[in-house]
Amino acid sequence: MKNMKNTITALLLTASFLGFSQQKTTNQKVDELLKKMTLEEKVGQLNQYSGDNTITGPLTINPNKQSEIKAGRIGSMLNIIGYQYTRQYQELAMQSRLKIPLLFGLDVIHGHKTTFPIPLAEAAELGFSGDGTFCKSSCY
């Protein structure tokens, strides 16, 4: 019975050691992904499109936006409002060859349509004292 416990313990320790030793670091995962990517996919990750409903800059009309997302030629989207649209575009990205998810962002100006100023606006405020007056002023 004692030998059986020792054997099982040794097997479990060996299995757990092998499992931990085979885990890849983030850098290794990134390097592997970059090696799999074509030049077109790498350049595509640099492309950022704006949603069709909220335009905050130059309007780019692209009737092939969805097929480009599926092909991995778009890396991020701005101004996608609502979970339905976010989910729709993310599902398209998951159909790409490498299944790289899209990054989403909102182009907001100094807290417009937000409860408080965004952290970037707070950080840029030279007179920010951290006492809450900056946030109080946005409530009026």
Coordinates of N, CA and C in Angstrom, one line a residue:
M1 N 0.8 -1.2 0.0 CA 0.0 0.0 0.0 C 0.9 1.3 0.0
K2 N 1.9 1.2 0.8 CA 2.8 2.4 0.9 C 3.6 2.6 -0.4
N3 N 4.0 1.5 -1.1 CA 4.6 1.6 -2.4 C 3.7 2.2 -3.4
M4 N 2.4 1.8 -3.4 CA 1.4 2.3 -4.3 C 1.2 3.9 -4.1
K5 N 1.2 4.3 -2.9 CA 1.1 5.8 -2.6 C 2.3 6.5 -3.1
N6 N 3.5 5.9 -2.9 CA 4.7 6.6 -3.4 C 4.7 6.6 -4.9
T7 N 4.3 5.6 -5.5 CA 4.2 5.5 -7.0 C 3.3 6.6 -7.5
I8 N 2.1 6.6 -7.0 CA 1.1 7.6 -7.4 C 1.6 9.0 -7.2
T9 N 2.2 9.3 -6.0 CA 2.7 10.6 -5.7 C 3.8 11.0 -6.8
A10 N 4.7 10.0 -7.1 CA 5.8 10.3 -8.0 C 5.2 10.6 -9.4
L11 N 4.2 9.8 -9.8 CA 3.5 10.0 -11.1 C 2.9 11.4 -11.2
L12 N 2.2 11.8 -10.1 CA 1.5 13.1 -10.1 C 2.5 14.2 -10.1
L13 N 3.6 14.1 -9.4 CA 4.7 15.1 -9.4 C 5.3 15.2 -10.8
T14 N 5.6 14.1 -11.4 CA 6.2 14.1 -12.7 C 5.2 14.7 -13.7
A15 N 3.9 14.4 -13.7 CA 3.0 15.0 -14.6 C 2.8 16.5 -14.4
S16 N 2.8 16.9 -13.2 CA 2.7 18.4 -12.9 C 3.9 19.1 -13.4
F17 N 5.1 18.5 -13.2 CA 6.3 19.1 -13.6 C 6.4 19.2 -15.1
L18 N 6.0 18.2 -15.8 CA 6.0 18.2 -17.3 C 5.0 19.3 -17.8
G19 N 3.8 19.4 -17.1 CA 2.8 20.4 -17.5 C 3.4 21.8 -17.3
F20 N 4.0 22.1 -16.2 CA 4.6 23.4 -16.0 C 5.8 23.7 -16.9
S21 N 6.6 22.7 -17.2 CA 7.8 23.0 -18.0 C 7.4 23.2 -19.4
Q22 N 6.2 22.8 -19.9 CA 5.8 23.0 -21.3 C 5.0 24.3 -21.5
Q23 N 4.8 25.1 -20.5 CA 4.0 26.3 -20.6 C 4.9 27.3 -21.3
K24 N 4.4 28.1 -22.3 CA 5.2 29.0 -23.0 C 5.0 30.4 -22.4
T25 N 6.1 31.2 -22.5 CA 6.0 32.6 -22.0 C 5.2 33.4 -23.0
T26 N 4.8 34.6 -22.6 CA 4.1 35.5 -23.5 C 5.0 35.8 -24.7
N27 N 6.3 36.1 -24.5 CA 7.2 36.4 -25.6 C 7.3 35.2 -26.6
Q28 N 7.3 34.0 -26.1 CA 7.4 32.9 -27.0 C 6.1 32.8 -27.8
K29 N 4.9 33.0 -27.2 CA 3.7 32.9 -27.9 C 3.6 34.0 -29.0
V30 N 4.0 35.2 -28.7 CA 4.0 36.3 -29.6 C 5.0 36.0 -30.8
D31 N 6.2 35.5 -30.5 CA 7.1 35.2 -31.5 C 6.6 34.1 -32.5
E32 N 5.9 33.1 -31.9 CA 5.3 32.0 -32.8 C 4.2 32.6 -33.6
L33 N 3.4 33.5 -33.1 CA 2.3 34.1 -33.8 C 2.9 35.0 -35.0
L34 N 3.9 35.8 -34.7 CA 4.5 36.6 -35.7 C 5.1 35.8 -36.8
K35 N 5.6 34.6 -36.5 CA 6.2 33.8 -37.5 C 5.1 33.2 -38.4
K36 N 3.9 33.0 -37.9 CA 2.8 32.4 -38.7 C 2.2 33.4 -39.6
M37 N 2.3 34.7 -39.2 CA 1.6 35.8 -39.9 C 2.3 36.1 -41.3
T38 N 1.5 36.3 -42.3 CA 2.0 36.8 -43.5 C 2.2 38.3 -43.4
L39 N 3.0 38.9 -44.4 CA 3.2 40.3 -44.4 C 1.9 41.1 -44.5
E40 N 1.0 40.6 -45.3 CA -0.4 41.2 -45.4 C -1.1 41.2 -44.1
E41 N -1.0 40.1 -43.3 CA -1.7 40.1 -42.0 C -1.0 41.0 -41.0
K42 N 0.3 41.1 -41.1 CA 1.0 42.1 -40.1 C 0.6 43.5 -40.4
V43 N 0.6 43.9 -41.7 CA 0.2 45.2 -42.1 C -1.3 45.4 -41.7
G44 N -2.1 44.4 -41.9 CA -3.5 44.5 -41.6 C -3.8 44.8 -40.1
Q45 N -2.9 44.3 -39.2 CA -3.1 44.6 -37.8 C -2.9 46.1 -37.5
L46 N -2.2 46.8 -38.4 CA -2.0 48.3 -38.2 C -3.2 49.1 -38.7
N47 N -4.1 48.5 -39.4 CA -5.3 49.2 -39.9 C -6.4 49.4 -38.8
Q48 N -6.9 50.6 -38.8 CA -7.9 50.9 -37.8 C -9.1 51.6 -38.5
Y49 N -10.3 51.1 -38.4 CA -11.4 51.6 -39.1 C -12.4 52.2 -38.0
S50 N -13.2 53.1 -38.5 CA -14.2 53.7 -37.6 C -15.5 53.0 -37.9
G51 N -16.4 52.9 -36.9 CA -17.7 52.4 -37.1 C -18.5 53.3 -38.0
D52 N -19.6 52.8 -38.6 CA -20.4 53.6 -39.6 C -21.3 54.5 -38.9
N53 N -21.7 54.3 -37.6 CA -22.7 55.0 -36.9 C -22.2 56.3 -36.3
T54 N -20.9 56.3 -35.8 CA -20.4 57.5 -35.1 C -19.1 57.8 -35.7
I55 N -19.0 58.9 -36.5 CA -17.8 59.3 -37.2 C -17.2 60.5 -36.4
T56 N -15.9 60.4 -36.1 CA -15.2 61.5 -35.4 C -14.0 62.0 -36.2
G57 N -13.9 61.5 -37.4 CA -12.7 61.9 -38.2 C -13.1 61.7 -39.7
P58 N -12.1 61.6 -40.5 CA -12.4 61.4 -41.9 C -13.2 60.1 -42.2
L59 N -14.3 60.2 -43.0 CA -15.1 59.1 -43.3 C -14.5 58.2 -44.4
T60 N -14.3 57.0 -44.1 CA -13.7 56.0 -45.0 C -14.8 55.0 -45.3
I61 N -15.4 55.1 -46.5 CA -16.4 54.1 -46.9 C -15.7 52.9 -47.5
N62 N -16.0 51.8 -46.9 CA -15.4 50.5 -47.4 C -16.4 49.5 -47.4
P63 N -17.0 49.1 -48.5 CA -18.0 48.1 -48.6 C -17.5 46.7 -48.3
N64 N -16.1 46.5 -48.3 CA -15.5 45.2 -48.0 C -15.0 45.1 -46.6
K65 N -15.5 46.0 -45.7 CA -15.0 46.0 -44.3 C -15.1 44.6 -43.6
Q66 N -16.2 44.0 -43.8 CA -16.5 42.7 -43.1 C -15.6 41.6 -43.7
S67 N -15.4 41.6 -45.0 CA -14.5 40.6 -45.6 C -13.0 40.8 -45.2
E68 N -12.7 42.1 -45.0 CA -11.3 42.4 -44.6 C -11.1 42.0 -43.2
I69 N -12.1 42.1 -42.3 CA -11.9 41.7 -40.9 C -11.7 40.2 -40.9
K70 N -12.5 39.5 -41.7 CA -12.4 38.0 -41.8 C -11.0 37.6 -42.3
A71 N -10.4 38.4 -43.1 CA -9.1 38.1 -43.7 C -8.0 38.5 -42.8
G72 N -8.3 39.1 -41.7 CA -7.2 39.6 -40.8 C -6.5 40.9 -41.2
R73 N -7.2 41.7 -42.1 CA -6.6 42.9 -42.6 C -7.0 44.1 -41.9
I74 N -7.7 44.0 -40.7 CA -8.1 45.1 -39.9 C -7.8 44.7 -38.4
G75 N -7.1 45.5 -37.7 CA -6.6 45.1 -36.4 C -7.4 45.8 -35.3
S76 N -8.1 46.9 -35.6 CA -8.8 47.6 -34.5 C -9.9 48.5 -35.1
M77 N -10.9 48.8 -34.2 CA -12.1 49.5 -34.7 C -12.3 50.6 -33.6
L78 N -12.7 51.8 -34.1 CA -13.1 52.9 -33.2 C -14.6 53.1 -33.3
N79 N -15.1 53.6 -32.2 CA -16.5 54.1 -32.2 C -17.5 53.1 -32.6
I80 N -17.4 51.8 -32.1 CA -18.4 50.8 -32.2 C -19.2 50.9 -31.0
I81 N -20.4 51.3 -31.0 CA -21.3 51.6 -29.9 C -22.2 50.4 -29.7
G82 N -22.2 49.8 -28.6 CA -23.2 48.7 -28.3 C -22.6 47.3 -28.4
Y83 N -23.0 46.5 -27.6 CA -22.4 45.1 -27.6 C -22.8 44.3 -28.8
Q84 N -23.9 44.7 -29.5 CA -24.3 43.9 -30.6 C -23.3 44.1 -31.8
Y85 N -22.9 45.3 -32.0 CA -22.0 45.6 -33.1 C -20.6 45.1 -32.7
T86 N -20.2 45.3 -31.5 CA -18.9 44.8 -31.0 C -18.8 43.3 -31.2
R87 N -19.8 42.6 -30.8 CA -19.9 41.2 -30.9 C -19.9 40.7 -32.4
Q88 N -20.6 41.5 -33.2 CA -20.7 41.1 -34.6 C -19.3 41.2 -35.3
Y89 N -18.6 42.3 -35.0 CA -17.2 42.5 -35.6 C -16.2 41.5 -35.0
Q90 N -16.3 41.2 -33.7 CA -15.4 40.3 -33.1 C -15.6 38.8 -33.6
E91 N -16.9 38.5 -33.9 CA -17.1 37.2 -34.5 C -16.5 37.1 -35.9
L92 N -16.6 38.2 -36.6 CA -15.9 38.1 -37.9 C -14.4 37.9 -37.8
A93 N -13.8 38.6 -36.8 CA -12.4 38.5 -36.6 C -12.0 37.0 -36.2
M94 N -12.9 36.4 -35.5 CA -12.6 35.0 -35.0 C -12.7 34.0 -36.2
Q95 N -13.2 34.5 -37.3 CA -13.2 33.6 -38.6 C -11.9 33.8 -39.4
S96 N -11.0 34.7 -38.9 CA -9.8 34.9 -39.7 C -8.9 33.6 -39.4
R97 N -7.9 33.5 -40.3 CA -7.0 32.4 -40.2 C -6.3 32.2 -38.8
L98 N -5.8 33.3 -38.2 CA -5.1 33.2 -37.0 C -6.0 33.6 -35.8
K99 N -7.2 34.0 -36.0 CA -8.2 34.3 -34.9 C -7.7 35.3 -34.0
I100 N -7.1 36.4 -34.5 CA -6.6 37.5 -33.7 C -7.8 38.4 -33.4
P101 N -8.1 38.6 -32.1 CA -9.3 39.5 -31.8 C -9.0 40.9 -32.2
L102 N -10.1 41.7 -32.5 CA -10.0 43.1 -32.7 C -9.8 43.8 -31.4
L103 N -9.2 45.0 -31.5 CA -9.1 45.9 -30.4 C -10.2 47.0 -30.7
F104 N -10.9 47.4 -29.6 CA -12.0 48.4 -29.8 C -11.7 49.6 -28.9
G105 N -12.0 50.8 -29.5 CA -11.8 52.0 -28.7 C -12.8 53.0 -29.1
L106 N -13.0 54.0 -28.2 CA -13.9 55.1 -28.5 C -13.1 56.4 -28.6
D107 N -13.4 57.2 -29.6 CA -12.8 58.5 -29.8 C -13.6 59.5 -29.1
V108 N -13.3 59.7 -27.8 CA -14.1 60.7 -27.0 C -13.3 61.9 -26.7
I109 N -13.9 63.1 -26.6 CA -13.1 64.3 -26.4 C -13.5 64.8 -25.0
H110 N -12.5 64.8 -24.1 CA -12.6 65.4 -22.8 C -13.8 64.9 -22.0
G111 N -14.1 63.7 -22.1 CA -15.2 63.2 -21.3 C -16.6 63.3 -21.9
H112 N -16.7 63.7 -23.2 CA -17.9 63.8 -23.9 C -18.6 62.4 -23.9
K113 N -19.9 62.4 -23.5 CA -20.7 61.2 -23.4 C -20.1 60.2 -22.4
T114 N -19.4 60.7 -21.4 CA -19.0 59.8 -20.3 C -19.4 60.4 -19.0
T115 N -19.4 59.6 -17.9 CA -19.8 60.1 -16.6 C -18.7 61.1 -16.1
F116 N -17.5 60.7 -16.2 CA -16.4 61.5 -15.7 C -15.4 61.7 -16.9
P117 N -14.5 62.7 -16.8 CA -13.5 62.8 -17.8 C -12.7 61.5 -17.9
I118 N -12.3 61.2 -19.1 CA -11.5 60.0 -19.3 C -10.1 60.2 -18.6
P119 N -9.4 59.1 -18.3 CA -8.1 59.3 -17.6 C -7.1 60.1 -18.4
L120 N -7.2 60.0 -19.7 CA -6.3 60.8 -20.5 C -6.5 62.3 -20.3
A121 N -7.8 62.7 -20.2 CA -8.1 64.1 -20.0 C -7.7 64.5 -18.6
E122 N -7.8 63.6 -17.6 CA -7.4 64.0 -16.3 C -5.9 64.1 -16.2
A123 N -5.2 63.2 -16.9 CA -3.7 63.3 -16.9 C -3.2 64.5 -17.6
A124 N -3.9 65.0 -18.6 CA -3.5 66.2 -19.4 C -3.8 67.5 -18.7
E125 N -4.7 67.4 -17.7 CA -5.1 68.6 -17.0 C -3.9 69.1 -16.0
L126 N -3.3 70.2 -16.4 CA -2.1 70.6 -15.6 C -2.5 71.0 -14.2
G127 N -3.7 71.5 -14.0 CA -4.1 72.0 -12.7 C -4.8 70.9 -11.8
F128 N -4.6 69.6 -12.2 CA -5.3 68.5 -11.5 C -4.6 68.3 -10.2
S129 N -5.4 68.4 -9.1 CA -4.9 68.3 -7.8 C -5.2 67.0 -7.1
G130 N -6.1 66.2 -7.7 CA -6.5 64.9 -7.1 C -7.5 65.0 -6.0
D131 N -8.0 66.2 -5.7 CA -8.9 66.4 -4.6 C -10.4 66.2 -5.0
G132 N -10.6 65.8 -6.2 CA -12.0 65.6 -6.7 C -12.7 66.7 -7.3
T133 N -12.1 67.9 -7.3 CA -12.8 69.1 -7.9 C -12.9 68.9 -9.4
F134 N -11.9 68.3 -10.0 CA -12.0 68.1 -11.5 C -13.2 67.3 -11.8
C135 N -13.5 66.2 -11.1 CA -14.6 65.3 -11.3 C -15.9 66.1 -11.0
K136 N -15.9 66.8 -9.9 CA -17.1 67.6 -9.5 C -17.5 68.5 -10.6
S137 N -16.5 69.2 -11.2 CA -16.8 70.2 -12.2 C -17.5 69.6 -13.4
S138 N -17.3 68.3 -13.7 CA -17.9 67.6 -14.8 C -19.4 67.3 -14.6
C139 N -19.8 67.3 -13.3 CA -21.2 67.0 -13.0 C -22.1 68.2 -13.1
Y140 N -21.6 69.3 -13.4 CA -22.5 70.5 -13.5 C -22.8 70.8 -14.9

